[in-house]
Coordinates of C-alpha atoms in Angstrom, one line a residue:
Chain A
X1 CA 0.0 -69.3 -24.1
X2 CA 2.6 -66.6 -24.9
X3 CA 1.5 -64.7 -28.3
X4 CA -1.8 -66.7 -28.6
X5 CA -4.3 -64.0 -27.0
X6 CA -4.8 -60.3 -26.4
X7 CA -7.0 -58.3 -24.0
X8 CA -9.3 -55.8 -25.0
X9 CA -12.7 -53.9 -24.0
X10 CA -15.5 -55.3 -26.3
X11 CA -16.8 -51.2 -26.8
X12 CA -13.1 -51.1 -28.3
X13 CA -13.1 -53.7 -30.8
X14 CA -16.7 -52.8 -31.3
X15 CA -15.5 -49.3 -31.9
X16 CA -12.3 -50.8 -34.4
X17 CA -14.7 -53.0 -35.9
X18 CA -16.9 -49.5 -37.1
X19 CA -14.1 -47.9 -38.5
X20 CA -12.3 -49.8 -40.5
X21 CA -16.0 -50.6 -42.5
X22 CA -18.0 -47.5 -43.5
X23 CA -19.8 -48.1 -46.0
X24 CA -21.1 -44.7 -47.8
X25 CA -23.8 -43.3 -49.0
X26 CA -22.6 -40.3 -51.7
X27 CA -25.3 -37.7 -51.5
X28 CA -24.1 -35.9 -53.7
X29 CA -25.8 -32.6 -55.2
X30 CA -23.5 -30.3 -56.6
X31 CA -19.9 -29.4 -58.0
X32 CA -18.6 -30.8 -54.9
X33 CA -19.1 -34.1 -56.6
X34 CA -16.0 -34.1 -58.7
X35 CA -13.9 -33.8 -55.9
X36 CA -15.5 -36.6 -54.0
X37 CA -15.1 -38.6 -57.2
X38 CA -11.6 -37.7 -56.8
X39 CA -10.8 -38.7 -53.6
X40 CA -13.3 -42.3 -53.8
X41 CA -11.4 -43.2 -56.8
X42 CA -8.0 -44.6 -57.3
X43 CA -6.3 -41.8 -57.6
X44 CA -6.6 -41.0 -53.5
X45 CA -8.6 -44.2 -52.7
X46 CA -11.0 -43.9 -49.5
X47 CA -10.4 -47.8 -49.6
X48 CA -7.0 -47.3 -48.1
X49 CA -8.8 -46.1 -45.0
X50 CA -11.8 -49.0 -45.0
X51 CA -14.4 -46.4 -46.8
X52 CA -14.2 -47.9 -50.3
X53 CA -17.6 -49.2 -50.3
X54 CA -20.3 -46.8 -51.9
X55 CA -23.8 -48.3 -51.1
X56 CA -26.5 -46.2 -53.0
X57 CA -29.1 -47.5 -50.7
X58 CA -29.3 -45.4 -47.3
X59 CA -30.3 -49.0 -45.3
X60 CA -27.1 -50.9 -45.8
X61 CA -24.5 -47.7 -45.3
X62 CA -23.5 -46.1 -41.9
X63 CA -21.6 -43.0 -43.3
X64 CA -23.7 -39.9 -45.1
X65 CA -21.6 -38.0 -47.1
X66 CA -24.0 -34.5 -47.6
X67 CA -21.7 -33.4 -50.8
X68 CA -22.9 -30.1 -52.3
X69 CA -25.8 -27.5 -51.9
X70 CA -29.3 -28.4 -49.8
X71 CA -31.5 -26.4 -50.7
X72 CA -35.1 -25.8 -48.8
X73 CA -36.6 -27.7 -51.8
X74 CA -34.4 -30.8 -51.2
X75 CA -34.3 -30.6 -47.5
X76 CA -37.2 -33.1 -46.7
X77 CA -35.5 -35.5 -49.0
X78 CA -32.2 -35.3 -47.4
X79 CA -33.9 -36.0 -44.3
X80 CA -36.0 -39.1 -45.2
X81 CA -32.9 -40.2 -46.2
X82 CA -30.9 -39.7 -42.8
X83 CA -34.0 -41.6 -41.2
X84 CA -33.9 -44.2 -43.5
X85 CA -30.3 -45.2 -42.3
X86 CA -29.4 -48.0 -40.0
X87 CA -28.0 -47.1 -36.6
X88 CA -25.0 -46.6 -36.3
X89 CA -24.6 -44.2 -38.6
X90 CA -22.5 -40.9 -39.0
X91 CA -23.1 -37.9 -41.2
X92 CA -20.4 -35.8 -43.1
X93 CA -20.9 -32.2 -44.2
X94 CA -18.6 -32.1 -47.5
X95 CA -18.2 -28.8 -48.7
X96 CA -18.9 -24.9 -47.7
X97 CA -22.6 -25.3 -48.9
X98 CA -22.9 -28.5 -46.6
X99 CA -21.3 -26.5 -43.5
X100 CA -23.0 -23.1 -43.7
X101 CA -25.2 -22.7 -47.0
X102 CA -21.6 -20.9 -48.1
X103 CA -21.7 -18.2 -50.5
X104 CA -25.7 -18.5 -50.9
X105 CA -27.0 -17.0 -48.3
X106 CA -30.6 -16.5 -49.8
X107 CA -34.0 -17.4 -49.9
X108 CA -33.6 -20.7 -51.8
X109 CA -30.3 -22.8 -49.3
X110 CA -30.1 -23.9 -45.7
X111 CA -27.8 -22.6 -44.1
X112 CA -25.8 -25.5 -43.2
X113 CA -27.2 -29.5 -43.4
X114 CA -27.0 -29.2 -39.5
X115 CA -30.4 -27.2 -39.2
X116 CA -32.0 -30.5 -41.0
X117 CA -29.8 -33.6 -39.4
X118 CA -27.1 -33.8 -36.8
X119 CA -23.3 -33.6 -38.1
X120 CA -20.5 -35.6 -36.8
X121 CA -17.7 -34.0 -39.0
X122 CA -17.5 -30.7 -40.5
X123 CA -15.2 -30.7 -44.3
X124 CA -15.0 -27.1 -45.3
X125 CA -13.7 -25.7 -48.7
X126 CA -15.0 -25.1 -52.0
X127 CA -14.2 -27.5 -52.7
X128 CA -12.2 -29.5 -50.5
X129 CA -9.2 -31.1 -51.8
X130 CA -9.2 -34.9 -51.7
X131 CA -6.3 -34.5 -48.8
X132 CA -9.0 -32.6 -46.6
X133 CA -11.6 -35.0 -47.4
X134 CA -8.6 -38.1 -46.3
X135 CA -8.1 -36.2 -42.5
X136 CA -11.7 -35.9 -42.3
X137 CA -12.1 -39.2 -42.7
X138 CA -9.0 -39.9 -40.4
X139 CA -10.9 -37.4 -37.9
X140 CA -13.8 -39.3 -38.2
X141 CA -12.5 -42.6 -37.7
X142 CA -10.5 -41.6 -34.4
X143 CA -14.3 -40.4 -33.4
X144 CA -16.1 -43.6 -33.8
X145 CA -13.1 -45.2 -32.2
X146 CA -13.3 -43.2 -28.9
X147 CA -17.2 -43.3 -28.9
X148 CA -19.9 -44.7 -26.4
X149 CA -20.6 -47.8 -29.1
X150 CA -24.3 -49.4 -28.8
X151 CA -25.2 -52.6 -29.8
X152 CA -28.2 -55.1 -29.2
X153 CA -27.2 -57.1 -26.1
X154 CA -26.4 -53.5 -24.3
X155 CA -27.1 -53.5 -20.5
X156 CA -28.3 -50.2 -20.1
X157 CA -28.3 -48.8 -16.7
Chain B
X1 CA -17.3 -17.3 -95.6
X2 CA -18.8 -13.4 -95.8
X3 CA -21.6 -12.8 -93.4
X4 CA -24.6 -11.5 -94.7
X5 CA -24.9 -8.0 -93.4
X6 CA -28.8 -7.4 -91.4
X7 CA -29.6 -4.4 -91.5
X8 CA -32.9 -5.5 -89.5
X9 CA -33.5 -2.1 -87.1
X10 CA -34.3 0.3 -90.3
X11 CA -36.2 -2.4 -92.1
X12 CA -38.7 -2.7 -88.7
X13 CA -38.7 1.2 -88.3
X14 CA -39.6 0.9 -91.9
X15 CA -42.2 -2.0 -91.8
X16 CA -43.3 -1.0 -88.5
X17 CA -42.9 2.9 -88.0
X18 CA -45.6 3.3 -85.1
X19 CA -45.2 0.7 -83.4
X20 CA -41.3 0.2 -82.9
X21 CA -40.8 2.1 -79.3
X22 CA -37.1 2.3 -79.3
X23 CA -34.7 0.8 -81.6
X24 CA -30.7 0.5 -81.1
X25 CA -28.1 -1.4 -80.8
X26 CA -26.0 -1.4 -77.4
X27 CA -22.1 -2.8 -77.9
X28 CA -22.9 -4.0 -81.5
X29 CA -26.7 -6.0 -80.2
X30 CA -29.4 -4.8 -82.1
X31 CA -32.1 -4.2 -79.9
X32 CA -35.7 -3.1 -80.2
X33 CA -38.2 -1.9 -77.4
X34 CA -42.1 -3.0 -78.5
X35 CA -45.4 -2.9 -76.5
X36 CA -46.9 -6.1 -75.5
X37 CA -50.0 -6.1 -77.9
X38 CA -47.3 -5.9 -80.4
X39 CA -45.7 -8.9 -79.4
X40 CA -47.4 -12.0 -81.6
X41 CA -47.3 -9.8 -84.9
X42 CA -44.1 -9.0 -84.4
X43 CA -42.6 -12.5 -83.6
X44 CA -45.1 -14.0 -86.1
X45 CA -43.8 -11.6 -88.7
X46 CA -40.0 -12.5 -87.8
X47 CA -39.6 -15.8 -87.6
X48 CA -40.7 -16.1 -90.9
X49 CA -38.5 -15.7 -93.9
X50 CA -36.3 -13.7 -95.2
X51 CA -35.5 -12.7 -91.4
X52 CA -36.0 -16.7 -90.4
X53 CA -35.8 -15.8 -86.4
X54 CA -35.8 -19.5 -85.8
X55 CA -34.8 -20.1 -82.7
X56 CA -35.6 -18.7 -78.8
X57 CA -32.6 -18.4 -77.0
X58 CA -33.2 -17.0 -74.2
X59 CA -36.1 -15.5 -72.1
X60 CA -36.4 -13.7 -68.6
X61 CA -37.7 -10.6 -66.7
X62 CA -35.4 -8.0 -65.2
X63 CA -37.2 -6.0 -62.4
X64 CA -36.3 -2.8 -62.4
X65 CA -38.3 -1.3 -59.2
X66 CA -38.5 2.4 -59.1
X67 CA -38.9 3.0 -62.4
X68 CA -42.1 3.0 -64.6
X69 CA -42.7 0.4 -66.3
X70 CA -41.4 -1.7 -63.6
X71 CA -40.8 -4.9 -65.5
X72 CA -39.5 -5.7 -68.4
X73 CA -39.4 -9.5 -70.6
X74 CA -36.3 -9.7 -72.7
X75 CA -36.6 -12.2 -75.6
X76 CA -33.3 -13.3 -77.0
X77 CA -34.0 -14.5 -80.7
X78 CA -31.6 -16.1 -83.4
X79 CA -31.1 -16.7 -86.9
X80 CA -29.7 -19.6 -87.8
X81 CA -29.6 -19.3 -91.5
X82 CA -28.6 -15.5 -91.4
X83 CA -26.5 -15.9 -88.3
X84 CA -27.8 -13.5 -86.1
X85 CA -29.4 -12.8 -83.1
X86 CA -31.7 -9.9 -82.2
X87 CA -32.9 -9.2 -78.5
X88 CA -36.6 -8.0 -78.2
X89 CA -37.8 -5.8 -75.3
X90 CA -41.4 -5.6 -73.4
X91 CA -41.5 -3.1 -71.0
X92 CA -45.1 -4.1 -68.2
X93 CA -46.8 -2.4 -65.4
X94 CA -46.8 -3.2 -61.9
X95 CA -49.9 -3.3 -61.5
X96 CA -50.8 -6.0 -64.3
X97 CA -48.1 -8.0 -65.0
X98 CA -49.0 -10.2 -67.7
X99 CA -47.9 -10.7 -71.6
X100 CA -49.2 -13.4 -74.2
X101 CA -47.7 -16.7 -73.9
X102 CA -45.1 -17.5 -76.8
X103 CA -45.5 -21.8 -76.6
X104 CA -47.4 -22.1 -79.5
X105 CA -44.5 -21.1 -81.8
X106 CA -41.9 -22.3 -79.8
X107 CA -41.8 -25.6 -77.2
X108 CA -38.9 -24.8 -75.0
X109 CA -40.9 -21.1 -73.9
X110 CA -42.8 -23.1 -72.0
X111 CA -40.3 -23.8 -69.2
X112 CA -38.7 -20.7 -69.7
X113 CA -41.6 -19.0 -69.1
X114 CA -42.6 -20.9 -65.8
X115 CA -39.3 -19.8 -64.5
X116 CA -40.3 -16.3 -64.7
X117 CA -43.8 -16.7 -63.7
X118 CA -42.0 -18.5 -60.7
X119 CA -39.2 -15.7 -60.0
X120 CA -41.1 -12.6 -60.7
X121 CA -44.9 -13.3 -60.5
X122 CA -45.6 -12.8 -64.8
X123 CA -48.7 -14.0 -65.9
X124 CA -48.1 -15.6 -69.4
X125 CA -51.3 -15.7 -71.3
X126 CA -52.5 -18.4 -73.1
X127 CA -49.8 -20.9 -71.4
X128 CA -50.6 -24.4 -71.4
X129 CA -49.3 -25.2 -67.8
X130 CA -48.7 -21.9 -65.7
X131 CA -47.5 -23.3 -62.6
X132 CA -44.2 -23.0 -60.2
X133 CA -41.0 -24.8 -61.9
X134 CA -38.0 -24.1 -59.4
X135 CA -40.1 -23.1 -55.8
X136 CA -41.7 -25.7 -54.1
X137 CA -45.8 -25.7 -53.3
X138 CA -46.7 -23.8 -50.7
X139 CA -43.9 -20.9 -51.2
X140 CA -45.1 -17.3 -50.9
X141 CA -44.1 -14.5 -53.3
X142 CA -41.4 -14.2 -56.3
X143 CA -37.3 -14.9 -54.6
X144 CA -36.1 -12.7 -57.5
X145 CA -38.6 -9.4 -57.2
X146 CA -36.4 -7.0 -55.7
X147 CA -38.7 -6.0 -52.9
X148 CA -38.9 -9.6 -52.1
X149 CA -36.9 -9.2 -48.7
X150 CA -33.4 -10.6 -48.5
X151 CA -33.0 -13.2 -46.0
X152 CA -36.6 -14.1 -45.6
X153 CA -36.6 -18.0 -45.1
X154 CA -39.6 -20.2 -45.8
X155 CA -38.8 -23.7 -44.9
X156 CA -40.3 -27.1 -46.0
X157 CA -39.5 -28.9 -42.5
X158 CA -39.3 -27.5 -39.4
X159 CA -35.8 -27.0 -39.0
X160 CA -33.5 -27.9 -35.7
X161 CA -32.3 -24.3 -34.5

């Protein structure tokens, strides 16, 4: 039996299961874009890490990439969108405007995606650079590894 | 190829001597300062040949607040067969914001001039489809007024803090 078999929790493997296939959904509203072109392409490759697949239907992805400015216009949009999205899912605030509304603090941009939908991983800079973007990713991974996983079946207490 | 030289600002102090408010030409732009009622002739009169003012550039408001006239449309015109450009000034009121609608020469006014019937409250008179281009239904007042307060918020969805 030596070498055959291997122990594990099944939240664990559920957990490595998760991370290894996000499938993405690029929301994608402003300059920010080129950069998350950048780092989905070949040149820094998001497939490396399991994220390669871009699903531009919010139902079949689990990771929401909020990549550029929201403004109050757009924020209804943004959050039919999040509710549209098949548990599990996870949400990524790419970019300044994403985090905190950034350098427009004014009467047309929320201030920060997180007043609209709840954030698992913050990404600041203006743009990030693909390498932020990579950690983030890294970061988020480590996250949904390490997290209380649900799934049908659950016994719930 | 030589540029023709335009010597447009005496030639409307010339054709127009009443009615021409202000005429110079800031860092080499000429630029001429006309009453609203004015406006139609004027454009009428310039688009037409030999001055062939083709082309709308450009078209917004600048509010200027304390001072009297508060508002004031700036039209950005150009020339394409004389190559030049000439930027026409309408000074309005507070109180009654409004100037005739330029769409029936030129198409692209249109949105142009719902952005700053959205941004500064301007009424445009004689506009096919004066409504909100950039704010959303339901927003109160004009963002780019200056007394428009700074970090009033008006939200579409209640947000979560």
């Amino acid at each position: 039996m030596e070498g055959n078999f291997f122990t594990t929790k099944f939240n664990s493997i559920l957990g490595w299961a998760r991370k290894f296939s996000l499938f993405h959904y690029p929301y994608v509203t402003a300059c920010c874009g080129m950069e998350y072109m950048s780092a989905a392409c070949a040149h820094f490759d998001i497939d490396r890490f399991g994220a390669g697949w871009t699903r531009f239907s919010p139902r079949q992805s689990d990771m929401l990439l909020v990549v550029g400015t929201i403004t109050q216009k757009l924020a209804p949009v943004l959050r039919t969108v999040y509710e549209q999205m098949t548990e599990p899912k996870w949400v990524v605030a790419f970019g300044t405007c994403a985090v905190s509304g950034g350098i427009y603090n004014n009467y047309a941009v929320v201030q920060g995606i997180d007043e609209i939908i709840p954030v698992d991983i913050y990404v600041p800079g203006c743009p990030p650079r693909p390498e932020t973007v990579l950690d983030a990713l890294v970061k988020l991974q480590e996250k949904i590894q390490k997290q209380e996983q649900e799934w049908r079946w659950k016994r719930r207490k | 190829m030589e540029e023709k030289k335009v010597k447009i600002l005496e030639e409307l102090k010339k054709t127009f001597p009443d009615k021409i408010k202000e005429a110079s030409a800031p860092f080499g732009d000429e630029t001429i300062v006309i009453d609203r009622d004015f406006l139609v002739i004027l454009v009428d009169f310039l688009r037409k040949k030999p001055h062939s003012y083709t082309m709308l550039l450009d078209l917004t408001c600048i509010d200027y607040m304390d001072r009297k006239p508060r508002f004031e449309i700036v039209f950005h015109l150009f020339s394409l067969s004389n190559n030049h450009r000439l930027r026409l000034k309408v000074p309005l009121p507070d109180e009654d914001p409004w100037i005739d609608s330029l769409t029936f020469i030129w198409k692209n006014a249109n949105w142009l001039e719902r952005e700053v019937f959205d941004m500064f409250g301007v009424e445009f008179r004689g506009h096919p489809d004066l409504r909100r281009i950039f704010m959303y239904d339901g927003f109160i007042g004009y963002p780019l007024r200056k007394d428009y307060p700074l970090r009033k918020r008006q939200p579409r969805i209640r947000l979560r803090k």
